[in-house]
Tab-separated table of C-alpha atoms and ligand atoms in Angstrom:
chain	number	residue	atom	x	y	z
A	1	UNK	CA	-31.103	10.318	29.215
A	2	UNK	CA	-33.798	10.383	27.014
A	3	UNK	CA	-33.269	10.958	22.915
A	4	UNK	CA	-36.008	11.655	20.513
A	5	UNK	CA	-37.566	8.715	18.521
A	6	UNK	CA	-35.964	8.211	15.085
A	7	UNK	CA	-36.928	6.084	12.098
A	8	UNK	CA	-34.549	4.086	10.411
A	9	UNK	CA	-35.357	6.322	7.022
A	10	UNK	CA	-34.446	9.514	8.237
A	11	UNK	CA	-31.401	8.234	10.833
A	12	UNK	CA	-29.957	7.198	7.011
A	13	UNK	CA	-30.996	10.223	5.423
A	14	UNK	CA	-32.343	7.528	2.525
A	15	UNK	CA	-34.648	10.178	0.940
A	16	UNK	CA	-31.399	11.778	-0.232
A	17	UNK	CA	-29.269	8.710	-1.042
A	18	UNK	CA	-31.861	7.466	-2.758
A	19	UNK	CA	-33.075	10.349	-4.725
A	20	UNK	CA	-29.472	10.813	-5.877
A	21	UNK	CA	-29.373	8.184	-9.160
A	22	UNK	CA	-30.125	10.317	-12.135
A	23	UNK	CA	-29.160	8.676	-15.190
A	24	UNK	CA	-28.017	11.320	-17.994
A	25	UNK	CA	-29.693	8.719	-20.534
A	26	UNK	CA	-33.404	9.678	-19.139
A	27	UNK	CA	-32.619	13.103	-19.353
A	28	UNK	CA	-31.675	12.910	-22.978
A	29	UNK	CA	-34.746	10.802	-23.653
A	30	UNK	CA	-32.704	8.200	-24.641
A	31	UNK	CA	-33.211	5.808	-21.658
A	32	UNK	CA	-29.775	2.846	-21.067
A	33	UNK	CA	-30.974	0.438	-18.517
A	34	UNK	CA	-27.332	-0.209	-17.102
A	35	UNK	CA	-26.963	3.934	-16.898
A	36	UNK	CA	-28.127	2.875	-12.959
A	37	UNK	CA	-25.564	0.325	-12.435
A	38	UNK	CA	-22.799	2.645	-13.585
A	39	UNK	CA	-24.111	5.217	-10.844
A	40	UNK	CA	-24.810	2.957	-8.432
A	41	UNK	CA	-21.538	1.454	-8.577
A	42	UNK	CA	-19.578	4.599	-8.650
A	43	UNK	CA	-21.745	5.742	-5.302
A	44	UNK	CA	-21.070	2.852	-3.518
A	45	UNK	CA	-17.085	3.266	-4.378
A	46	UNK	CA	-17.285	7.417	-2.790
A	47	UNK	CA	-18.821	5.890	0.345
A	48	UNK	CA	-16.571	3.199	0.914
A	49	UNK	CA	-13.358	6.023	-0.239
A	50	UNK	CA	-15.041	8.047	3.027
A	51	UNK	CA	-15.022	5.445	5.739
A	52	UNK	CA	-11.372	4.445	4.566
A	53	UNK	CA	-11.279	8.221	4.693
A	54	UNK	CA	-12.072	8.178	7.908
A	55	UNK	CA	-10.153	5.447	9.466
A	56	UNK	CA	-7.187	6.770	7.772
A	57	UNK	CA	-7.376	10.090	9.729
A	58	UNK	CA	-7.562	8.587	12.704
A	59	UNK	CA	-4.730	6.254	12.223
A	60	UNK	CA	-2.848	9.385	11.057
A	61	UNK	CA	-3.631	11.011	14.220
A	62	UNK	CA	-2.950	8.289	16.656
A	63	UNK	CA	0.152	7.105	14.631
A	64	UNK	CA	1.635	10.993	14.159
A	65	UNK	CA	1.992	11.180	17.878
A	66	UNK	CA	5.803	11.399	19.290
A	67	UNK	CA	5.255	8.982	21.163
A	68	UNK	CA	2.942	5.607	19.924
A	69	UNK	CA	1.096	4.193	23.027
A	70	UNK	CA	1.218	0.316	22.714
A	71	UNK	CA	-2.143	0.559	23.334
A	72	UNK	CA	-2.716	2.963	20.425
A	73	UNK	CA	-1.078	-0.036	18.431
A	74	UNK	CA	-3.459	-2.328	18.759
A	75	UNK	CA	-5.971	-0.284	17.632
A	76	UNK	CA	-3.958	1.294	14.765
A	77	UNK	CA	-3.635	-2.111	13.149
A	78	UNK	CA	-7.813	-2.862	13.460
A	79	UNK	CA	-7.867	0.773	11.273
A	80	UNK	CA	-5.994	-1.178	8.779
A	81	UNK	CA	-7.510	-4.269	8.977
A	82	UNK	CA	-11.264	-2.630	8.430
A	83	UNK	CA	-9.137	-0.333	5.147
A	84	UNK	CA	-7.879	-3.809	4.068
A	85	UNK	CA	-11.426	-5.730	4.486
A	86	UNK	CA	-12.898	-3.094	2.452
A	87	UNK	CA	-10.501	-2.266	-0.342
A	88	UNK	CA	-11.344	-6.090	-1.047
A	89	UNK	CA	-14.644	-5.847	-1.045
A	90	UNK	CA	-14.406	-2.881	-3.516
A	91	UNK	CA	-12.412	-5.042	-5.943
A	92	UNK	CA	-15.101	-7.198	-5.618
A	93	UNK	CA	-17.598	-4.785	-7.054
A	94	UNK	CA	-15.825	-4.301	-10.538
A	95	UNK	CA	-17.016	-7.888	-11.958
A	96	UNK	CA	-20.779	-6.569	-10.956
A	97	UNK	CA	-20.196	-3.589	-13.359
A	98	UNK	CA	-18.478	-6.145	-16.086
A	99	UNK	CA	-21.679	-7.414	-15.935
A	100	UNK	CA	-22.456	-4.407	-18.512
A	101	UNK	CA	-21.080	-4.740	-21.867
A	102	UNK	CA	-19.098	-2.577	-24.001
A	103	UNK	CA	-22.232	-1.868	-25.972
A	104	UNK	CA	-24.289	-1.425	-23.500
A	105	UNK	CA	-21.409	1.074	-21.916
A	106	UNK	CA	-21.565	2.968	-25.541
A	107	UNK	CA	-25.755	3.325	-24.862
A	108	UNK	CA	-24.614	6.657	-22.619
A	109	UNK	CA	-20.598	7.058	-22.750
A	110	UNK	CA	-21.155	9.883	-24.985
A	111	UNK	CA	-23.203	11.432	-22.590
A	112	UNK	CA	-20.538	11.706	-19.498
A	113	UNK	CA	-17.793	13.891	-21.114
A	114	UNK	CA	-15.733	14.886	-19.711
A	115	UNK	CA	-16.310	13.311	-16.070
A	116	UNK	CA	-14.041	10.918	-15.429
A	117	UNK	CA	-12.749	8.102	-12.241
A	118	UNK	CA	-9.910	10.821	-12.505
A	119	UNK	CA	-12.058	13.692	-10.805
A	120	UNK	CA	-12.247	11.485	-7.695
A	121	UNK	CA	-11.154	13.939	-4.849
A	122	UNK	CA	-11.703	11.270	-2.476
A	123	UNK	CA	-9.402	8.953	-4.217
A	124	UNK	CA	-6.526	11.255	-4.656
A	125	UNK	CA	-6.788	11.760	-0.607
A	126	UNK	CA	-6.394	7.750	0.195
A	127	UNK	CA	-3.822	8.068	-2.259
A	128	UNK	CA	-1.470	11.188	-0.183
A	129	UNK	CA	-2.645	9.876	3.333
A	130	UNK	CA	-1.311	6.517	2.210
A	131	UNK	CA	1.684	8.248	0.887
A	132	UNK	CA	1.702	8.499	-2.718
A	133	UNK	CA	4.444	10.790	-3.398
A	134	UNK	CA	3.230	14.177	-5.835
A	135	UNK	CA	6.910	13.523	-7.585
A	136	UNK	CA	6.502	9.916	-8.155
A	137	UNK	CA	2.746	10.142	-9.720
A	138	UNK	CA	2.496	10.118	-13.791
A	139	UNK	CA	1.349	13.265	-15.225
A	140	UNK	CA	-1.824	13.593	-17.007
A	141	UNK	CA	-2.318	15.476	-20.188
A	142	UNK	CA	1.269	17.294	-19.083
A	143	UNK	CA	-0.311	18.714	-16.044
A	144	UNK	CA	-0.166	17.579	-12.055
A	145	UNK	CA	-2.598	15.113	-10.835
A	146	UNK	CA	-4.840	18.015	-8.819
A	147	UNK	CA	-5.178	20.473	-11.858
A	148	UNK	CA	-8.822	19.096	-12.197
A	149	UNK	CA	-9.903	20.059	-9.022
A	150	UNK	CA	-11.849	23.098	-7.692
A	151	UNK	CA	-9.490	25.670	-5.740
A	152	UNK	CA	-10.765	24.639	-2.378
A	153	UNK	CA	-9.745	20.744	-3.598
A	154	UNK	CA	-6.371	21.459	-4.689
A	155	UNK	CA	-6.051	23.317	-1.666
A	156	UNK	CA	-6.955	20.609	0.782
A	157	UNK	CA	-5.459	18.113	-1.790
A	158	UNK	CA	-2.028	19.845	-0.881
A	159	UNK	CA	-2.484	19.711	2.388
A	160	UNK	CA	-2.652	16.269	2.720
A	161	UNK	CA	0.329	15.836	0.689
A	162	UNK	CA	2.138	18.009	3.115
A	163	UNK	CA	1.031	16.553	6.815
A	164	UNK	CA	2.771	13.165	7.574
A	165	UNK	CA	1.103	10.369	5.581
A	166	UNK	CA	0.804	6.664	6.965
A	167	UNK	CA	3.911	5.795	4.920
A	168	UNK	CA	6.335	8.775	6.989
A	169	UNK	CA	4.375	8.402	10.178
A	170	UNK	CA	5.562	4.156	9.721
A	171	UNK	CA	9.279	5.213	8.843
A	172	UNK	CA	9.195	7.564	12.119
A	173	UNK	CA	8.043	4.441	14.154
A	174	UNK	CA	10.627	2.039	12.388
A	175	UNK	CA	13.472	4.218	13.512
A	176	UNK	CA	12.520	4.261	17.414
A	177	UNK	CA	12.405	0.423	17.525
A	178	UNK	CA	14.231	-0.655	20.364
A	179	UNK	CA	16.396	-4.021	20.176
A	180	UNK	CA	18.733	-3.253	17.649
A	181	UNK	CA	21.540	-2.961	20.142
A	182	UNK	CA	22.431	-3.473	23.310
A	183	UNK	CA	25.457	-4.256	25.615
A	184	UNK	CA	25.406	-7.958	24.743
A	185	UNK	CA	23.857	-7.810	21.055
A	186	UNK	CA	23.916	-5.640	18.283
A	187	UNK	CA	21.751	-6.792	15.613
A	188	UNK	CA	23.094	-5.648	12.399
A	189	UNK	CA	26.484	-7.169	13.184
A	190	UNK	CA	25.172	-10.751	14.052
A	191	UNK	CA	22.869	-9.901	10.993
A	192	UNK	CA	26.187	-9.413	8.764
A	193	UNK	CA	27.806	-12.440	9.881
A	194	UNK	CA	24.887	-14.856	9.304
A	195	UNK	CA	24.739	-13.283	6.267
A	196	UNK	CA	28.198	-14.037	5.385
A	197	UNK	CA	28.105	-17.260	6.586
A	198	UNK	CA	25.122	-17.757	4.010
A	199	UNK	CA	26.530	-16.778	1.209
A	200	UNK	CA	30.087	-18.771	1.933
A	201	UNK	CA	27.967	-22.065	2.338
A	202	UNK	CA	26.036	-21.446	-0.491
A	203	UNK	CA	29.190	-20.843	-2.678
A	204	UNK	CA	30.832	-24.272	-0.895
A	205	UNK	CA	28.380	-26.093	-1.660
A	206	UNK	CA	27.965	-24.849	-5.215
A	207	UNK	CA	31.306	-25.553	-5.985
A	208	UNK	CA	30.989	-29.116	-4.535
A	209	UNK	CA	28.234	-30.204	-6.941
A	210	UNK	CA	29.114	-32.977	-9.094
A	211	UNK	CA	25.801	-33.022	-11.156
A	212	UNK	CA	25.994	-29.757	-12.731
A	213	UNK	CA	28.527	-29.102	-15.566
A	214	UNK	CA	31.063	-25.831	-15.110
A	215	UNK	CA	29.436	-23.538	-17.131
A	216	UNK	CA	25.989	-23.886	-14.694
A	217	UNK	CA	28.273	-23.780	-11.966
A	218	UNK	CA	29.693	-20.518	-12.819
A	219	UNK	CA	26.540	-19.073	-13.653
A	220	UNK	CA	25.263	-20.101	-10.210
A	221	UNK	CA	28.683	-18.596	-8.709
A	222	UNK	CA	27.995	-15.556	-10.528
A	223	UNK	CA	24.336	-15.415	-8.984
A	224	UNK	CA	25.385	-15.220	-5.853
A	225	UNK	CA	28.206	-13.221	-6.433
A	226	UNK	CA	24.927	-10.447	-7.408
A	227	UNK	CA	22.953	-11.361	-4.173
A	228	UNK	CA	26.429	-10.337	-2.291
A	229	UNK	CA	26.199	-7.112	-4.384
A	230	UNK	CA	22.825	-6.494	-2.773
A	231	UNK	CA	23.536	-7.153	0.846
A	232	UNK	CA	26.841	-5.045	0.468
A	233	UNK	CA	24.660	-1.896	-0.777
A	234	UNK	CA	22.805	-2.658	2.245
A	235	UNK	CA	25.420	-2.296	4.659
A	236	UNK	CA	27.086	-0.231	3.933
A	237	UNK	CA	25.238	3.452	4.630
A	238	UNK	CA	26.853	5.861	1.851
A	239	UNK	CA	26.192	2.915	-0.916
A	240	UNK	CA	21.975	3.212	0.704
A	241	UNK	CA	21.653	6.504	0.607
A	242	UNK	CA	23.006	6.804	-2.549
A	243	UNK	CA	20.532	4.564	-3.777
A	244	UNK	CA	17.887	6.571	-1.697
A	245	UNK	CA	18.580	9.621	-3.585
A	246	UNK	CA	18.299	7.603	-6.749
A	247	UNK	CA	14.797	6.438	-5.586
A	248	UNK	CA	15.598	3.153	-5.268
A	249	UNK	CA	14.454	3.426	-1.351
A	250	UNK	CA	12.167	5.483	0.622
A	251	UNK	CA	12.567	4.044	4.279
A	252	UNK	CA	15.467	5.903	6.239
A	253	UNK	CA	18.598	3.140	6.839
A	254	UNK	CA	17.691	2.563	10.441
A	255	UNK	CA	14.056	2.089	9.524
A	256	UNK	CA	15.157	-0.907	6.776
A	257	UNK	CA	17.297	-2.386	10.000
A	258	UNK	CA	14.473	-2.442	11.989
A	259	UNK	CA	12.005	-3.500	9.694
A	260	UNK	CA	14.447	-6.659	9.198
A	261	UNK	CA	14.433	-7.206	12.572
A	262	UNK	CA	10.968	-7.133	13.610
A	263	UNK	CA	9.942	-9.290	10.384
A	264	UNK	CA	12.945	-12.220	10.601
A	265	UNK	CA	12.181	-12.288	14.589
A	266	UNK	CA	7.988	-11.585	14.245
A	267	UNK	CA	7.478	-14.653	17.179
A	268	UNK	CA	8.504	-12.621	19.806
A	269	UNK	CA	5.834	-11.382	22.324
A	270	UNK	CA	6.943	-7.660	21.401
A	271	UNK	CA	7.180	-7.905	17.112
A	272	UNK	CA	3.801	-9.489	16.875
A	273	UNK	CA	1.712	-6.496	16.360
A	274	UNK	CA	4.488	-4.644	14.448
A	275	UNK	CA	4.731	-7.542	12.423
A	276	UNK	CA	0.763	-7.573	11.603
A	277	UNK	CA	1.287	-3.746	10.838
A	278	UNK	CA	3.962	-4.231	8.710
A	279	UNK	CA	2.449	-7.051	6.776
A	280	UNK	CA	-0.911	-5.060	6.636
A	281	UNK	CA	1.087	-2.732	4.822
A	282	UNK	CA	2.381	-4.919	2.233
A	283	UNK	CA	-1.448	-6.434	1.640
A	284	UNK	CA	-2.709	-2.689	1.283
A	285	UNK	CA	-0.242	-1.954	-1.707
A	286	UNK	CA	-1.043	-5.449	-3.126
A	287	UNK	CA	-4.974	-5.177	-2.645
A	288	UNK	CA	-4.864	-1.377	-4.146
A	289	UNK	CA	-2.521	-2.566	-7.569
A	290	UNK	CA	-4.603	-5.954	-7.735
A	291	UNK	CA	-7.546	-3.281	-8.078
A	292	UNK	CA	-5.720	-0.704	-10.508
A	293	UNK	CA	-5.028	-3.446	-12.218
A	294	UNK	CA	-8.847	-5.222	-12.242
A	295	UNK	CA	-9.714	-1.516	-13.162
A	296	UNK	CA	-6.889	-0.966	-16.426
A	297	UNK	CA	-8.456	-4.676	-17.576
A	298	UNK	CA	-12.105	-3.243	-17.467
A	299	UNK	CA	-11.025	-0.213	-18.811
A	300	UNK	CA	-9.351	-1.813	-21.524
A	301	UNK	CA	-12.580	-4.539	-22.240
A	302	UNK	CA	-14.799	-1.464	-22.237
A	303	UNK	CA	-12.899	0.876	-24.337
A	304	UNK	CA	-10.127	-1.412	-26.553
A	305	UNK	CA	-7.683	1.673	-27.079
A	306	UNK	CA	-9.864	4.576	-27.291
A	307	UNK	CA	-9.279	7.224	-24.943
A	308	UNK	CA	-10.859	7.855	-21.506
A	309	UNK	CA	-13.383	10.397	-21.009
A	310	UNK	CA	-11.078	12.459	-18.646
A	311	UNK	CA	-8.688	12.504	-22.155
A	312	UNK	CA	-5.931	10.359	-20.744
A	313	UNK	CA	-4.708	7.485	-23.380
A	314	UNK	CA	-7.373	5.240	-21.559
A	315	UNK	CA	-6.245	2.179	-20.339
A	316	UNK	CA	-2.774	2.429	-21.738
A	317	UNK	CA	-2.385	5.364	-18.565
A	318	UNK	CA	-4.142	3.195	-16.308
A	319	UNK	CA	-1.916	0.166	-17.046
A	320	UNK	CA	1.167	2.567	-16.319
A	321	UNK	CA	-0.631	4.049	-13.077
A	322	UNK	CA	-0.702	0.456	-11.594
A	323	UNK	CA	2.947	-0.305	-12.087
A	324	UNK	CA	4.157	3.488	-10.965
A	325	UNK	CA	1.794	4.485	-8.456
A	326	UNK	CA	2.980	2.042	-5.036
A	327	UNK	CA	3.491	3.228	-1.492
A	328	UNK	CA	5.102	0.192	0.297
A	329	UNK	CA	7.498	-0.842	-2.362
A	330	UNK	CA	10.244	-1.048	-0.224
A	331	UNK	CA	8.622	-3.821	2.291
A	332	UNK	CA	8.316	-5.741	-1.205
A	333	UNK	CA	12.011	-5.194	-2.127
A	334	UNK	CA	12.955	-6.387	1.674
A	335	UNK	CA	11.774	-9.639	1.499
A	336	UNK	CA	15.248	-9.995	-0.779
A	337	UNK	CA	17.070	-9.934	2.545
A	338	UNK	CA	15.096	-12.259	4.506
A	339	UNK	CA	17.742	-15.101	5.440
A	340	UNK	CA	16.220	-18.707	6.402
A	341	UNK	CA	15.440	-18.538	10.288
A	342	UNK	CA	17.838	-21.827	10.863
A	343	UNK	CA	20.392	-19.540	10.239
A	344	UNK	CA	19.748	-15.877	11.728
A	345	UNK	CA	21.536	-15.002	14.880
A	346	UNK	CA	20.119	-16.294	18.187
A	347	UNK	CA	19.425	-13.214	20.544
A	348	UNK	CA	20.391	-13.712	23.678
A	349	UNK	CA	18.165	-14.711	26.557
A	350	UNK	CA	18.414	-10.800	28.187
A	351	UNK	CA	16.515	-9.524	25.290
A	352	UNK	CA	14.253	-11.931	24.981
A	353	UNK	CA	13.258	-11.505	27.990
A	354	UNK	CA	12.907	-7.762	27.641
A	355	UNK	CA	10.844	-8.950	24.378
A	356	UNK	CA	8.455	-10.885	26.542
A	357	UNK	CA	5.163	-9.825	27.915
A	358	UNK	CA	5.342	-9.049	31.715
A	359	UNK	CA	2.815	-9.771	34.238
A	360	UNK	CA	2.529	-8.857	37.636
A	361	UNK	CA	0.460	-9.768	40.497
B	401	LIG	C1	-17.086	1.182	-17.276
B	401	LIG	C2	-16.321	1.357	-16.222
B	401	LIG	C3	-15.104	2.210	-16.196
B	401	LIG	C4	-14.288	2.611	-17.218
B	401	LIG	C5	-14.396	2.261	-18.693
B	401	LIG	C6	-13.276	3.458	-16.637
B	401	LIG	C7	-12.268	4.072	-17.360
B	401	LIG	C8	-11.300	4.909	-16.835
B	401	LIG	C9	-10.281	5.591	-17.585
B	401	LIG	C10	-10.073	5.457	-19.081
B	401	LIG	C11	-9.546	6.307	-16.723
B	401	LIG	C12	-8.343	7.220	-17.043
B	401	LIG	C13	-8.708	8.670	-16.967
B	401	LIG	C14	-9.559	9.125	-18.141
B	401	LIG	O1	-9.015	9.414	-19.194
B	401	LIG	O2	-10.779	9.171	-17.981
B	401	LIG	C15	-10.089	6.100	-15.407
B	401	LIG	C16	-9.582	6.629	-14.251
B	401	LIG	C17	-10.074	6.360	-13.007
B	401	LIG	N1	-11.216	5.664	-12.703
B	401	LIG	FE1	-12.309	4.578	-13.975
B	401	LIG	N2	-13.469	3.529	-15.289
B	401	LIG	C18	-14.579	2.802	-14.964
B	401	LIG	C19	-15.133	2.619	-13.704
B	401	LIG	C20	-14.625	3.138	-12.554
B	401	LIG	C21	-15.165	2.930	-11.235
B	401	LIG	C22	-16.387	2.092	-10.876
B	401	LIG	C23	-14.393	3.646	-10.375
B	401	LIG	C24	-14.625	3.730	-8.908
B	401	LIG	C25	-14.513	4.840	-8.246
B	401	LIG	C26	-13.356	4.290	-11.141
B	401	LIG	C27	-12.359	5.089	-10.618
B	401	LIG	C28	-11.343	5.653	-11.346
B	401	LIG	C29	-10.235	6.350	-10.744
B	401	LIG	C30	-9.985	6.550	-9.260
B	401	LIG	C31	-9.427	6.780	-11.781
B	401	LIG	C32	-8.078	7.482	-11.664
B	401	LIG	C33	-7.006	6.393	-11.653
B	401	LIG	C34	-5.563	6.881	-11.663
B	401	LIG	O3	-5.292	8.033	-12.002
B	401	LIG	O4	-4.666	6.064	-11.350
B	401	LIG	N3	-13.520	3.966	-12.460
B	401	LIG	N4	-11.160	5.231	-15.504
């Protein structure tokens, strides 16, 4: 087949990308040389938010399947790779716009209210596809999140809060893993044991240390007496959901199991690319809050404590956005119940063997 010739101007549709910087301070007459950084920048961040856009909807729609086709895994965890390759390269852009100064920033502020980072619809959509919860996000000025966007936005905006997000579509997957129980192994009883056997050695051999004096010794008894408290609200289900309810959790109980499982056994043939999802998972959360973060500091440098131009208390909200607003918290909190592989529970060779990959002439 035969396509029409095309120039490398027009396939990029430059003319329009490029026409599209116009710095307020040159209307005003008032020209602030880093007006075109501040664009710039900002540009660059809405067409990175659109490819991650983009390979978000198509992980949503190969993950929201009943069924995920292992080879539909594979490619779900390059999605997330490419989202995690470019949410650092976007942190990477702030110290380029730090490269303006607060006075420089002052040449033009005046002239943006009140547009603010906070009007990003394409932001608030990574945010509910990642799953960002509407009742966990702060409120700003004592109104929702979407109340500064058109109609059509809030529509969509609720939309997106309302079709299974990456984080629900995960906790689905989580609960269909296979190999928590079979006729010769059930995992979260082995689990319990090893756990108990843990805690008992670590308690022995507390109590046999001559070098520490009583009072560090009980201290240390009464330490692990609190990491028993949190493996005993694990296992036991009414204690969990309790804690659920409370917030303190967001993955179902047989998700957590799972997720245990596939992390403390991540070697075998059949965990390896759950395991790189999962993990992928825990560097998204950290990359996003590393850039909230990066963003509250700049934020901060640029403003000291006035307020933003969207009328939030500036950086004060932002610093409060980064420690409220996390998806995978509970993959964080899991790592509490990681036990050293010496001691977890040896699976027997029938699973592992179901575990393996299979080849056949
Ligand atoms: C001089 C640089 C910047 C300053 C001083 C700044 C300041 C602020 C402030 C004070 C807010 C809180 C809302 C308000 O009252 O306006 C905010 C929100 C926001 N800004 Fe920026 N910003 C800067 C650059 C950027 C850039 C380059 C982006 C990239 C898209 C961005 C994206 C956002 C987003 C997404 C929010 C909402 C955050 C949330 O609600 O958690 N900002 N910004």
């Amino acid at each position: 087949m035969k396509y029409p010739a095309i120039d490398y101007t027009s396939y990029l549709e430059l003319d329009n990308i490029l026409g599209s910087q116009k710095p307020k301070s040159e209307e005003y007459k008032q020209p602030a040389h880093d007006e075109m950084l501040f664009i710039i920048t900002h540009q660059t961040y809405e067409l990175w938010f659109k490819q991650i856009l983009h390979e978000l909807s198509s992980t949503l729609q190969l993950f929201s399947q009943k069924e995920v086709k292992d080879t539909n895994m594979g490619i779900i965890v390059s999605r997330l790779d490419r989202i995690m390759e470019i949410f650092k390269l976007i942190k990477m852009q702030i110290p380029v716009l730090e490269t303006m100064t607060p006075l420089d920033f002052l040449d033009f502020r005046d002239m943006l209210y009140p547009a603010s980072g906070f009007q990003s619809f394409q932001f608030r959509l990574i945010e509910n596809k990642l799953g960002l919860l509407s009742t966990e996000r702060l409120t700003y000025n004592n109104a929702p999140y979407s109340k500064v966007f058109s109609e059509k936005e809030q529509k969509e905006l609720k939309a997106s809060e309302d079709q299974p997000s990456l984080f629900e579509c995960v906790n689905k997957w989580l609960q269909r893993t296979p190999f928590l129980n079979d006729e010769q192994f059930d995992f979260w009883k082995n689990y319990k044991v090893a756990v108990d056997k843990m805690l008992s050695t670590e308690i022995e051999l507390t109590n046999r240390n001559s070098l520490i004096d009583n009072d560090i010794k009980e201290k240390q008894l009464a330490q692990i007496e609190k990491t028993r408290e949190l493996f005993s609200a694990l296992f036991d289900k009414t204690k969990y959901q309790e804690l659920k309810a409370q917030g303190q959790w967001r993955l179902s109980y047989e998700s957590v199991h799972a997720a245990l499982l596939i992390q403390m056994y991540r070697f075998e043939p059949a965990f390896q690319l759950p395991f790189r999802l999962i993990t992928r998972l825990l560097d998204l959360d950290a990359t996003l809050t590393e850039w909230r973060y990066k963003h509250a500091l700049m934020a901060k440098r640029m403003l000291g404590t006035k307020v933003g131009t969207g009328g939030s208390s500036g950086s004060d909200y932002l610093k409060k956005s980064t420690e409220k607003h996390k998806i995978f918290n509970d993959f964080f909190q899991l790592t509490t119940f990681f036990i050293p592989r010496s001691q977890l529970p040896d699976l027997p060779d029938t699973l592992t063997k179901k575990m393996n990959f299979n080849y056949s002439q």
